[in-house]
mmCIF file of C-alpha atoms in Angstrom:
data_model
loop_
_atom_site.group_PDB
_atom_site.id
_atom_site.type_symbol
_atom_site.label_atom_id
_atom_site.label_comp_id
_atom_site.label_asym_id
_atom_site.label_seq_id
_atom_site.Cartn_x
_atom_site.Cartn_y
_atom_site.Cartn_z
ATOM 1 C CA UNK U 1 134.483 77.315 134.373
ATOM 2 C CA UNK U 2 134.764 77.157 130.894
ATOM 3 C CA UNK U 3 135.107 73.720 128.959
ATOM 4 C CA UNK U 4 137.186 73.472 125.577
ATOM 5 C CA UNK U 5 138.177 70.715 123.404
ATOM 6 C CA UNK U 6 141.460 69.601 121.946
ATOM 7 C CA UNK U 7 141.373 69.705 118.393
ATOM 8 C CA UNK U 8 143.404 66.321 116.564
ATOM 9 C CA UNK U 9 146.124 68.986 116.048
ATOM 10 C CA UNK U 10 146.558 69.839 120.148
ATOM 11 C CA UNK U 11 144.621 72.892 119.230
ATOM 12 C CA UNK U 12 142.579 74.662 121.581
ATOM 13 C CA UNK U 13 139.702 77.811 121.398
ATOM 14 C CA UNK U 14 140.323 80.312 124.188
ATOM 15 C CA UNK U 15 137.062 81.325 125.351
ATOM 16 C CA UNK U 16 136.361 85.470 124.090
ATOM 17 C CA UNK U 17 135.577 86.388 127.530
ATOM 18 C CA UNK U 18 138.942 85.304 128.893
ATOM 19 C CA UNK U 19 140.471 86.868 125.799
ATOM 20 C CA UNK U 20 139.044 90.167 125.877
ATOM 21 C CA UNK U 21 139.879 90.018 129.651
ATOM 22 C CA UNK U 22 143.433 89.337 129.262
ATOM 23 C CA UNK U 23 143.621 91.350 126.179
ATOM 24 C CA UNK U 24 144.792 87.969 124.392
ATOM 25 C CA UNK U 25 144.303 88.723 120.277
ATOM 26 C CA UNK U 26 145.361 87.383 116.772
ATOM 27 C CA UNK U 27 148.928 86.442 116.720
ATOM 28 C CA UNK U 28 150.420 86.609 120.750
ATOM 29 C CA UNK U 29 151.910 84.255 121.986
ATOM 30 C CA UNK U 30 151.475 82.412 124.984
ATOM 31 C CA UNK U 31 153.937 80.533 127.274
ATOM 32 C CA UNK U 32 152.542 77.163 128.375
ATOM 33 C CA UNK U 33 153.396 75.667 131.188
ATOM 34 C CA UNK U 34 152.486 72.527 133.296
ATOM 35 C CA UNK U 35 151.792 72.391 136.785
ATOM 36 C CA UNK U 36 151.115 69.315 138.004
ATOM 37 C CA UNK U 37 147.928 68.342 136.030
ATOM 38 C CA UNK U 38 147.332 71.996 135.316
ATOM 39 C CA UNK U 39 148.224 73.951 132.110
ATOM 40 C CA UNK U 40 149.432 77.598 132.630
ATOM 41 C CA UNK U 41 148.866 79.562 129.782
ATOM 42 C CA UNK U 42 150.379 83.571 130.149
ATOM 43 C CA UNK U 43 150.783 86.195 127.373
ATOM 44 C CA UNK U 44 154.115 86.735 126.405
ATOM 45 C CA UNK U 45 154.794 90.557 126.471
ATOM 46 C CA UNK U 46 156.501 92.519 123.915
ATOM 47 C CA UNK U 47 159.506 94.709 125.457
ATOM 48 C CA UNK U 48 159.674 97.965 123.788
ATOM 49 C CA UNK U 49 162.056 98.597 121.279
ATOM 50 C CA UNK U 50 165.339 101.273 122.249
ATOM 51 C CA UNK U 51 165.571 104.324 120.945
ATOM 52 C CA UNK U 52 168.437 105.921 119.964
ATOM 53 C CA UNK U 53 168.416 107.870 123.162
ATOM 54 C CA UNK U 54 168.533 104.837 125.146
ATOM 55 C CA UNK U 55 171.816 104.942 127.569
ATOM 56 C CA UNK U 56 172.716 101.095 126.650
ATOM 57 C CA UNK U 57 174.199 102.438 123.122
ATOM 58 C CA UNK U 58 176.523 104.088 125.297
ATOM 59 C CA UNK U 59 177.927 100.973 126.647
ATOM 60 C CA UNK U 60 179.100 99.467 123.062
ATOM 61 C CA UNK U 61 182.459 98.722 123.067
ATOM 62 C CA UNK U 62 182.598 99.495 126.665
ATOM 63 C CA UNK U 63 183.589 95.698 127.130
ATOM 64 C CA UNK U 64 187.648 94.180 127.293
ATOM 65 C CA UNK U 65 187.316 93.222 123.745
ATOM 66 C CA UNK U 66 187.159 97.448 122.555
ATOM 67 C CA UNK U 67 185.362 95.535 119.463
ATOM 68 C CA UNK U 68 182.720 97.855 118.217
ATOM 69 C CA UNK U 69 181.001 95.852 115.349
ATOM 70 C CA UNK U 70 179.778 92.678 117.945
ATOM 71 C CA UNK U 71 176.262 93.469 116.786
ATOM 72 C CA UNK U 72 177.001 93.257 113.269
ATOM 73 C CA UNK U 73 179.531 90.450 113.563
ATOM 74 C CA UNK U 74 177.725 88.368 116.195
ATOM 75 C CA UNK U 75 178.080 85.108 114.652
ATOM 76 C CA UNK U 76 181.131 85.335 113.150
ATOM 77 C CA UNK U 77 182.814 85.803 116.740
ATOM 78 C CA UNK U 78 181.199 83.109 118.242
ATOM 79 C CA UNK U 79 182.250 80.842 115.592
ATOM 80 C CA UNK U 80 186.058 82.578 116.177
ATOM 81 C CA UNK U 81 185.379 81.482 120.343
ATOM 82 C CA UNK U 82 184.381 77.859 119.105
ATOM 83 C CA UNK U 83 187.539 77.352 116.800
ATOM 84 C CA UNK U 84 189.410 78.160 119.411
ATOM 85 C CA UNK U 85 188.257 76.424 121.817
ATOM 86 C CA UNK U 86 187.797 73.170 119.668
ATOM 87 C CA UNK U 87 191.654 73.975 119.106
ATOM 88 C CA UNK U 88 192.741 74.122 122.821
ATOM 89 C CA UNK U 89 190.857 70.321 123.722
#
């Protein structure tokens, strides 16, 4: 079992065997978890983007609201939800 040291920024070397075998590289990311007094370290994986002929675009605007634009507008509805609700307490 490989030993590493923690750098005085937290920082660790992952041992190339372990990366190669885990196909770890440059730039992933890795959740960390503890359990117990044990570290869990897992590759995040990337989900592949949709494509256009992905069935979920059929499902915009499919919703109660009938508004179209949510992607585009995200923010500015939750911020509409907020007001409201700040209004109503």
């Amino acid at each position: 079992m490989p030993v590493v040291k923690v750098t005085e920024k937290g920082q660790v070397t992952l041992p190339v065997n372990l990366r190669r075998k885990l196909g770890i590289t440059k730039d992933d990311y890795l959740v960390v978890e503890s359990e117990g007094e044990y570290l869990k370290l897992r590759k995040v994986l990337h989900a592949k983007a949709l494509g256009p002929e992905d069935p979920i675009w059929n499902m915009i605007g499919q919703g109660s609201s009938g508004k179209r634009d949510v992607s585009t507008r995200h923010d500015d509805y939750l911020a509409q939800g907020e007001r409201k609700r700040w209004r109503k307490s």
